[in-house]
Every structure is written in C-alpha cells, then in structure tokens.
CSV table of C-alpha atoms in Angstrom, one decimal:
chain,number,residue,atom,x,y,z
P,236,GLY,CA,366.1,188.5,-113.9
P,237,GLN,CA,369.5,188.1,-112.4
P,238,SER,CA,371.2,184.9,-111.0
P,239,LEU,CA,374.6,184.2,-109.7
P,240,GLU,CA,376.5,181.0,-109.1
P,241,GLN,CA,379.4,180.5,-106.8
P,242,PRO,CA,380.8,177.5,-104.9
P,243,SER,CA,379.2,176.9,-101.5
P,244,GLU,CA,382.4,176.1,-99.6
P,245,VAL,CA,386.2,176.6,-100.0
P,246,THR,CA,389.0,175.6,-97.6
P,247,ALA,CA,392.5,176.9,-97.9
P,248,VAL,CA,395.7,177.0,-95.8
P,249,GLU,CA,396.9,180.0,-93.9
P,250,GLY,CA,399.4,182.0,-96.1
P,251,ALA,CA,398.1,180.5,-99.3
P,252,ILE,CA,396.1,182.0,-102.2
P,253,VAL,CA,392.5,181.2,-102.9
P,254,GLN,CA,390.2,182.1,-105.8
P,255,ILE,CA,386.4,182.3,-105.4
P,256,ASN,CA,384.6,182.2,-108.8
P,257,CYS,CA,381.3,183.7,-109.7
P,258,THR,CA,379.3,183.3,-112.9
P,259,TYR,CA,376.2,185.4,-113.5
P,260,GLN,CA,373.2,185.6,-115.8
P,261,THR,CA,371.7,189.1,-116.1
P,262,SER,CA,369.2,190.9,-118.3
P,263,GLY,CA,371.5,193.9,-118.1
P,264,PHE,CA,374.9,194.3,-116.6
P,265,TYR,CA,376.1,197.2,-114.5
P,266,GLY,CA,379.0,195.7,-112.6
P,267,LEU,CA,380.0,193.0,-110.2
P,268,SER,CA,380.6,193.6,-106.5
P,269,TRP,CA,382.1,191.4,-103.8
P,270,TYR,CA,381.1,191.5,-100.1
P,271,GLN,CA,382.5,189.7,-97.1
P,272,GLN,CA,380.4,188.6,-94.1
P,273,HIS,CA,381.7,187.2,-90.9
P,274,ASP,CA,379.4,185.0,-88.8
P,275,GLY,CA,376.9,187.2,-87.0
P,276,GLY,CA,378.1,190.3,-88.8
P,277,ALA,CA,377.0,192.5,-91.6
P,278,PRO,CA,378.2,192.3,-95.2
P,279,THR,CA,381.0,194.6,-95.9
P,280,PHE,CA,382.0,195.9,-99.3
P,281,LEU,CA,385.3,194.6,-100.8
P,282,SER,CA,385.4,195.5,-104.4
P,283,TYR,CA,383.5,196.5,-107.5
P,284,ASN,CA,384.3,195.8,-111.2
P,285,ALA,CA,382.4,197.6,-113.9
P,286,LEU,CA,385.0,197.0,-116.7
P,287,ASP,CA,387.0,193.9,-117.7
P,288,GLY,CA,390.2,193.3,-115.9
P,289,LEU,CA,391.8,193.0,-112.5
P,290,GLU,CA,391.2,195.4,-109.6
P,291,GLU,CA,393.7,195.1,-106.7
P,292,THR,CA,393.2,196.3,-103.2
P,293,GLY,CA,395.8,195.1,-100.8
P,294,ARG,CA,395.7,191.3,-100.4
P,295,PHE,CA,392.4,191.2,-102.2
P,296,SER,CA,391.9,191.4,-106.0
P,297,SER,CA,388.8,191.0,-108.1
P,298,PHE,CA,388.6,190.1,-111.8
P,299,LEU,CA,385.8,190.5,-114.4
P,300,SER,CA,385.3,189.2,-117.8
P,301,ARG,CA,382.0,190.5,-119.2
P,302,SER,CA,382.2,188.4,-122.4
P,303,ASP,CA,382.3,185.3,-120.2
P,304,SER,CA,379.8,186.6,-117.6
P,305,TYR,CA,382.4,185.6,-115.0
P,306,GLY,CA,384.4,187.1,-112.2
P,307,TYR,CA,386.5,186.0,-109.3
P,308,LEU,CA,387.8,187.2,-106.0
P,309,LEU,CA,391.4,186.4,-105.3
P,310,LEU,CA,392.6,186.5,-101.7
P,311,GLN,CA,396.4,186.3,-101.1
P,312,GLU,CA,398.5,185.6,-98.0
P,313,LEU,CA,395.4,184.2,-96.3
P,314,GLN,CA,395.0,184.9,-92.7
P,315,MET,CA,392.7,183.1,-90.2
P,316,LYS,CA,390.6,186.3,-90.0
P,317,ASP,CA,389.7,185.8,-93.6
P,318,SER,CA,387.4,182.9,-92.7
P,319,ALA,CA,384.0,184.3,-93.6
P,320,SER,CA,381.3,184.1,-96.3
P,321,TYR,CA,382.0,185.9,-99.6
P,322,PHE,CA,379.2,187.0,-101.8
P,323,CYS,CA,379.2,188.2,-105.4
P,324,ALA,CA,376.4,190.6,-106.3
P,325,VAL,CA,375.1,192.5,-109.2
P,326,PRO,CA,372.8,195.6,-109.3
P,327,ASN,CA,369.3,194.8,-110.4
P,328,SER,CA,369.4,197.9,-112.6
P,329,GLY,CA,371.6,200.8,-113.2
P,330,ASN,CA,371.4,201.6,-109.5
P,331,THR,CA,371.0,199.7,-106.3
P,332,PRO,CA,369.6,197.3,-105.1
P,333,LEU,CA,371.8,194.3,-105.3
P,334,VAL,CA,371.1,190.7,-106.3
P,335,PHE,CA,373.4,188.4,-104.3
P,336,GLY,CA,374.7,185.0,-104.9
P,337,LYS,CA,374.3,182.4,-102.2
P,338,GLY,CA,377.7,182.9,-100.9
P,339,THR,CA,381.0,181.0,-100.6
P,340,ARG,CA,382.0,180.0,-97.1
P,341,LEU,CA,385.8,180.2,-96.8
P,342,SER,CA,387.6,178.3,-94.1
P,343,VAL,CA,391.2,179.1,-93.5
P,344,ILE,CA,393.1,176.4,-91.7
P,345,ALA,CA,396.5,176.3,-90.1
Z,16,GLU,CA,381.1,209.8,-89.8
Z,17,THR,CA,378.4,207.6,-88.2
Z,18,GLY,CA,377.8,204.2,-89.9
Z,19,VAL,CA,374.5,202.5,-90.5
Z,20,THR,CA,372.7,201.5,-87.3
Z,21,GLN,CA,369.7,199.2,-86.8
Z,22,SER,CA,367.4,198.5,-83.9
Z,23,PRO,CA,366.7,196.3,-82.2
Z,24,THR,CA,369.5,193.8,-82.6
Z,25,HIS,CA,367.4,190.8,-81.7
Z,26,LEU,CA,363.7,190.3,-81.5
Z,27,ILE,CA,361.4,187.4,-80.8
Z,28,LYS,CA,357.8,187.5,-82.0
Z,29,THR,CA,354.8,185.1,-82.2
Z,30,ARG,CA,353.2,184.1,-85.4
Z,31,GLY,CA,350.5,186.5,-86.5
Z,32,GLN,CA,352.1,189.5,-84.7
Z,33,GLN,CA,353.4,192.6,-86.3
Z,34,VAL,CA,357.0,194.0,-86.1
Z,35,THR,CA,358.7,197.3,-86.8
Z,36,LEU,CA,362.5,197.4,-87.5
Z,37,ARG,CA,364.4,200.6,-87.6
Z,38,CYS,CA,367.5,201.8,-89.5
Z,39,SER,CA,369.5,205.0,-89.5
Z,40,SER,CA,371.4,205.6,-92.7
Z,41,GLN,CA,375.0,206.7,-92.9
Z,42,SER,CA,375.5,210.5,-93.0
Z,43,GLY,CA,375.0,211.9,-96.5
Z,44,HIS,CA,373.3,208.8,-97.9
Z,45,ASN,CA,369.8,209.3,-99.3
Z,46,THR,CA,369.0,205.8,-100.4
Z,47,VAL,CA,368.1,202.9,-98.0
Z,48,SER,CA,367.6,199.3,-99.0
Z,49,TRP,CA,366.2,196.5,-96.9
Z,50,TYR,CA,367.3,192.9,-97.3
Z,51,GLN,CA,366.2,189.6,-95.7
Z,52,GLN,CA,368.9,187.0,-95.1
Z,53,ALA,CA,367.9,183.5,-94.2
Z,54,LEU,CA,370.5,181.3,-92.5
Z,55,GLY,CA,373.1,180.1,-95.0
Z,56,GLN,CA,371.7,182.2,-97.9
Z,57,GLY,CA,372.6,185.5,-99.5
Z,58,PRO,CA,370.6,188.6,-98.7
Z,59,GLN,CA,367.3,188.9,-100.6
Z,60,PHE,CA,366.2,192.4,-101.7
Z,61,ILE,CA,362.9,193.5,-100.0
Z,62,PHE,CA,362.6,197.2,-101.1
Z,63,GLN,CA,364.4,200.4,-101.5
Z,64,TYR,CA,363.6,204.0,-100.6
Z,65,TYR,CA,365.0,207.1,-102.2
Z,66,ARG,CA,364.1,210.5,-100.8
Z,67,GLU,CA,361.1,209.1,-98.9
Z,68,GLU,CA,359.6,207.3,-101.9
Z,69,GLU,CA,359.7,203.6,-102.6
Z,70,ASN,CA,362.1,203.1,-105.5
Z,71,GLY,CA,361.9,199.4,-106.2
Z,72,ARG,CA,360.6,196.2,-104.6
Z,73,GLY,CA,361.6,192.6,-104.6
Z,74,ASN,CA,359.5,189.5,-104.5
Z,75,PHE,CA,357.9,190.0,-101.1
Z,76,PRO,CA,354.2,190.2,-100.2
Z,77,PRO,CA,352.4,193.4,-99.3
Z,78,ARG,CA,352.5,192.6,-95.6
Z,79,PHE,CA,356.2,193.8,-95.9
Z,80,SER,CA,356.0,197.6,-96.0
Z,81,GLY,CA,358.3,200.5,-95.2
Z,82,LEU,CA,358.8,204.1,-94.7
Z,83,GLN,CA,361.7,206.6,-95.1
Z,84,PHE,CA,361.8,209.8,-93.1
Z,85,PRO,CA,363.1,213.3,-94.0
Z,86,ASN,CA,366.4,212.5,-92.2
Z,87,TYR,CA,366.6,209.4,-94.5
Z,88,SER,CA,366.2,207.0,-91.6
Z,89,SER,CA,363.8,204.1,-92.4
Z,90,GLU,CA,361.4,201.5,-91.0
Z,91,LEU,CA,360.5,198.1,-92.1
Z,92,ASN,CA,357.1,196.8,-91.0
Z,93,VAL,CA,356.0,193.2,-91.3
Z,94,ASN,CA,352.4,192.3,-90.5
Z,95,ALA,CA,350.9,188.8,-89.8
Z,96,LEU,CA,354.3,187.3,-89.1
Z,97,GLU,CA,354.9,183.8,-90.3
Z,98,LEU,CA,357.5,181.3,-89.2
Z,99,ASP,CA,359.4,181.7,-92.5
Z,100,ASP,CA,359.9,185.4,-91.7
Z,101,SER,CA,362.6,184.3,-89.2
Z,102,ALA,CA,365.8,185.8,-90.6
Z,103,LEU,CA,368.4,188.5,-90.3
Z,104,TYR,CA,367.0,191.8,-91.7
Z,105,LEU,CA,369.7,194.0,-93.1
Z,106,CYS,CA,369.5,197.7,-93.9
Z,107,ALA,CA,371.9,199.2,-96.3
Z,108,SER,CA,372.4,202.9,-97.2
Z,109,SER,CA,374.1,204.2,-100.3
Z,110,ARG,CA,374.9,207.3,-102.2
Z,111,THR,CA,376.1,205.7,-105.5
Z,112,SER,CA,375.4,202.4,-107.3
Z,113,ASP,CA,378.9,201.1,-106.6
Z,114,GLU,CA,378.8,200.5,-102.9
Z,115,GLN,CA,376.3,199.8,-100.2
Z,116,TYR,CA,377.0,200.2,-96.5
Z,117,PHE,CA,375.2,197.6,-94.4
Z,118,GLY,CA,374.0,197.9,-90.8
Z,119,PRO,CA,374.6,195.1,-88.3
Z,120,GLY,CA,371.1,193.7,-88.9
Z,121,THR,CA,368.2,192.7,-86.7
Z,122,ARG,CA,367.8,189.0,-86.0
Z,123,LEU,CA,364.1,188.2,-86.0
Z,124,THR,CA,362.8,184.9,-84.6
Z,125,VAL,CA,359.1,184.0,-85.1
Z,126,THR,CA,357.8,181.3,-82.9
C-alpha cells in the first residue's frame, strides 16, 4: 500500500518562504503531486514531479528525491491568500486514483 | 471549458436512509474518481470509473456504489447511511494520470 507523512500545521509570516515536506512509502512509485485546498473548497492541483529535481511554477516550487522517498513544496513571497491546507499525493498505480497525505495546514500571519 | 460540477452542495440525511450524489466531469475527461474527505483529513479514494466501467475501488463497503453514464457524468450511491458517512464527497475527473480536477464537493451530514 501507499502512505504519506507530512506535518499537520505550519505557520509563516507574510512575505516569507515556507517549505512543506512529504515522505512517502509506496509499493510502486509513479510521481508525487501537490494539491491546495482552502477551507470549504475543493482541492486544486499545484504540481507534479515524476523525476528527481525541482519544478518551478511562479511562487510555488516542488522538489522530489526518489532515492529518499521525499519531496517538498516550497512557497515563496507568502501572501495571506496562501493560508490553506496542502496535500501531497501519489497515484495508487500507474494511473489515477490518488492516495493523499493527511494535509498540512498553512497559516500565513502578518 | 466547463469545470467539474457536483450536486447537491449540501445534504442532510437520517441514519439508515439512502443518498445519491451527482457529478458532471470536465469536458473531454473520460475518467471520474470519487473521494470521501472527513473533517481535518485528506481525501480517501472510494472508486473510479473509466468509460462506464468501475476501474478500481478503495477500502469502502459494498453499500457505496456508483455509475458512470455515456456522457461521462457519474453518480455515487450510499445505502444504509451511518453517522460516520458524514463527510465532504469529492468527485474528480481526469484525462491523464498527472492531474485530477476536483469538483466543489457535496457536504453530507447524517443525523
């Protein structure tokens, strides 16, 4: 089976940088995804890493190390609107569906 | 391009009743997955449909069942509702394995 571990809560200051880590245990690995979910909203896709290294999309970057079964989401120039829950997820097989971590609740403070 | 839609947005049912939730997938997406999300938890996979056939199932009892229609819309049915079934039910459509597009969810409360 698949399992993912991520911190339950993180607090950071507006304008700062925050890193949310995710470690996973999988019977097969097909990539690591990150989703953002605001309170009362649906998860929205942020990024996907299939290969080792850093993927950058605007203020958000995601990193993967397959040898360490580890990845992280990096959020730069934090804004208040970034306050949300962030989930790492892996496919259960070569295709969907996804197995999600329990999520990291990010609070951005002034 | 229309996104994923779900109905209803909120629903209150009594223990033992049955419920049907509906999902319209994003245009061009032939795969629909359903997830249950309890408060403070990540979404848990219920099952997936691909071209009207069940294509995978999570650790949920048979009283959770589903359908996918020729237009790729989908239904989730839950029989004999239990209090623990209270959750946000999310539908996600996809075309590739890289990215799933989630609907806004249906908040089900079982009393």
